[in-house]
CSV table of C-alpha atoms in Angstrom, one decimal:
chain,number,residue,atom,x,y,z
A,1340,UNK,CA,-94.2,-3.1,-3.4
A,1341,UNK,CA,-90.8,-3.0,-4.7
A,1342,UNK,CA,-87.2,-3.1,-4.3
A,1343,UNK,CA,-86.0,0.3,-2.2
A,1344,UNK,CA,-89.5,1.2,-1.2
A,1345,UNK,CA,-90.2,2.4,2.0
A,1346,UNK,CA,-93.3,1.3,4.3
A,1347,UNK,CA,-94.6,1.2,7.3
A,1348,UNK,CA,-94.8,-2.2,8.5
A,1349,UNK,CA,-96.4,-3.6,11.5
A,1350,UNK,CA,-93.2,-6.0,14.1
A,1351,UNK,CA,-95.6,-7.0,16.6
A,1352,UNK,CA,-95.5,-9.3,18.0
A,1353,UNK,CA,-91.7,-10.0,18.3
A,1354,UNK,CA,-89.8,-12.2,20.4
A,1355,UNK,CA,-87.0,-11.2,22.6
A,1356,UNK,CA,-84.3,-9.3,20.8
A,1357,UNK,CA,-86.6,-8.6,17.8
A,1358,UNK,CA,-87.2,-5.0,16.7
A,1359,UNK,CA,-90.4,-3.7,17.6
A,1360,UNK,CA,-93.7,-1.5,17.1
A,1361,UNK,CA,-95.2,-0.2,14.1
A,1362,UNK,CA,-92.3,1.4,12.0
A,1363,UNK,CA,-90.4,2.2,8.5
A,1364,UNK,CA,-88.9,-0.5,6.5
A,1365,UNK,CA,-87.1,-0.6,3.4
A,1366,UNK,CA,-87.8,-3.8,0.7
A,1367,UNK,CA,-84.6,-5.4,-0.2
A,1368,UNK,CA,-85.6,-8.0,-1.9
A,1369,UNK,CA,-85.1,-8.5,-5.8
A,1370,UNK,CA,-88.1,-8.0,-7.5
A,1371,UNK,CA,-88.3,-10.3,-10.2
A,1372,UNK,CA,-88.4,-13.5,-7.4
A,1373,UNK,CA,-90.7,-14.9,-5.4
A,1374,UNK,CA,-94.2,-16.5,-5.5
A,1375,UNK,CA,-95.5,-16.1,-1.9
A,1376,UNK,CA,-97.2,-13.0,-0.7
A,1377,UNK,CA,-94.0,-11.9,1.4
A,1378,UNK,CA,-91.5,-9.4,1.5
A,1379,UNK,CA,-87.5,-9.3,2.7
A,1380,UNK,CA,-87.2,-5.9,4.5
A,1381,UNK,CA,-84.7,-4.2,6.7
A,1382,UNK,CA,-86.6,-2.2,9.7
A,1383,UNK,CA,-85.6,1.3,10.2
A,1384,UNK,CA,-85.0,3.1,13.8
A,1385,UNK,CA,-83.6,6.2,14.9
A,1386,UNK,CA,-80.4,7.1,13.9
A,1387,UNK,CA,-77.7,7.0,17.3
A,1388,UNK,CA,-73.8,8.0,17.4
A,1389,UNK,CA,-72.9,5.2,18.7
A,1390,UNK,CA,-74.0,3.2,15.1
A,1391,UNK,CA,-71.2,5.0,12.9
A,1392,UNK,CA,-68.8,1.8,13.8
A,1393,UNK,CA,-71.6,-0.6,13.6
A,1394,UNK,CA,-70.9,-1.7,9.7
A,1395,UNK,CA,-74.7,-3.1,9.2
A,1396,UNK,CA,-76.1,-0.1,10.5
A,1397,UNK,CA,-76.4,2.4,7.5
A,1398,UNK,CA,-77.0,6.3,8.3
A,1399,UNK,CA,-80.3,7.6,6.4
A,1400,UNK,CA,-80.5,11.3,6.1
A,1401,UNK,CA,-84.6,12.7,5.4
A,1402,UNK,CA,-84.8,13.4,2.1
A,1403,UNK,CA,-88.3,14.6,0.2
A,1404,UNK,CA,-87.8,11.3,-1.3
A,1405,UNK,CA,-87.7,9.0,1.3
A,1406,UNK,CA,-90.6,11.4,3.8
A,1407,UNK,CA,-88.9,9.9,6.9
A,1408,UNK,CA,-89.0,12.2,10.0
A,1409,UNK,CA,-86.4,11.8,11.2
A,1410,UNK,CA,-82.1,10.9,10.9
A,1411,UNK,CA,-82.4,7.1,11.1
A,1412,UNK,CA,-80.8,3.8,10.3
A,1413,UNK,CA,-81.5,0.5,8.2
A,1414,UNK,CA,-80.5,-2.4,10.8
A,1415,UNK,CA,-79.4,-5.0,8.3
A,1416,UNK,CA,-78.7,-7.6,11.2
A,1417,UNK,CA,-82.4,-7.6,11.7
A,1418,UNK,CA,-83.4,-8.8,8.1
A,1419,UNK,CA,-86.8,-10.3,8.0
A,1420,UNK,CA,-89.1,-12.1,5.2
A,1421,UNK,CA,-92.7,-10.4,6.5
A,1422,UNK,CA,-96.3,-10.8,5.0
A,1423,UNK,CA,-97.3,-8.5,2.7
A,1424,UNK,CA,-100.3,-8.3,5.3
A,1425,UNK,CA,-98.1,-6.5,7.7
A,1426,UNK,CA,-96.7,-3.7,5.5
A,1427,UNK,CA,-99.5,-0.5,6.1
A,1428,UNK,CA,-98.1,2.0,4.0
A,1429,UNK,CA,-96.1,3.9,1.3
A,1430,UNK,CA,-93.4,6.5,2.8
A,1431,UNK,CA,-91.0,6.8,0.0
A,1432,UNK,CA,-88.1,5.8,-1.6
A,1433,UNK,CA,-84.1,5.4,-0.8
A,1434,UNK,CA,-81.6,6.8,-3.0
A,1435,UNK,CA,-79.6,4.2,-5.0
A,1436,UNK,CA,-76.2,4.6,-3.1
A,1437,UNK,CA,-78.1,4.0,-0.1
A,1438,UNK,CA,-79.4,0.9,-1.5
A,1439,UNK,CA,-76.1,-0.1,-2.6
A,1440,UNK,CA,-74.9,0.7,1.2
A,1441,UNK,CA,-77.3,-1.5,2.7
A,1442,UNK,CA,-76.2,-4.9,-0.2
A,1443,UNK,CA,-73.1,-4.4,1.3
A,1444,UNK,CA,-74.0,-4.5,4.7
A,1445,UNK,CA,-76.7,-7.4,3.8
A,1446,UNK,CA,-73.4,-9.5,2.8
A,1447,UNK,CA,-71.1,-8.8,5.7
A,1448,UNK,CA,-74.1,-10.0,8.2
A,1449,UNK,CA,-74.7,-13.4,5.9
A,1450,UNK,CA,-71.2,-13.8,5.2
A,1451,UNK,CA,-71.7,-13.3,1.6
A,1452,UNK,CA,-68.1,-13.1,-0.7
């Protein structure tokens, strides 16, 4: 499990606002930290229009590399540290840029200079 993987991961069960279901997430964290079994991700949901303006929403097109299904989105605002219990399974990888894309968007939602 590394940096700019994708996997399935298991959300439930959430609370109010949380995103939800069994669905794609991408590993942000860096690799070379941490001691505990977790994982920082950012869940990944159907791309929609109305997201270009959103500036921690980041557009990601299927690719053979990343084996998503569909046009979707990384939501940076809902940035989690999960279990490695709850990730199921490989789907790909994210191109660099798009990596790069979401670090950005990681330090406009924590305010990061």
């Amino acid at each position: 499990m590394r940096r700019g993987e994708i996997w399935l991961y298991n959300a439930d069960p959430t609370v109010g606002d949380e995103i939800s279901k069994t669905r794609p997430c991408i590993i942000v964290n860096n690799d070379d930290i941490g001691t505990l079994r977790l994982k920082v991700i950012v869940p990944i949901t159907g791309w929609n229009e109305v997201f270009v303006q959103v500036p921690w929403m980041i557009r990601i097109e299927t690719t053979a590399e990343n084996n998503l299904s569909k046009l979707s989105t990384a939501d940076t605002f809902q940035i989690r540290s999960v279990s490695q219990q709850r990730l199921i399974k490989k789907v790909g990888i994210v191109a660099e840029e798009i990596m790069q894309e979401i670090s950005n968007a990681l330090a406009i939602v924590l305010n990061i200079k």
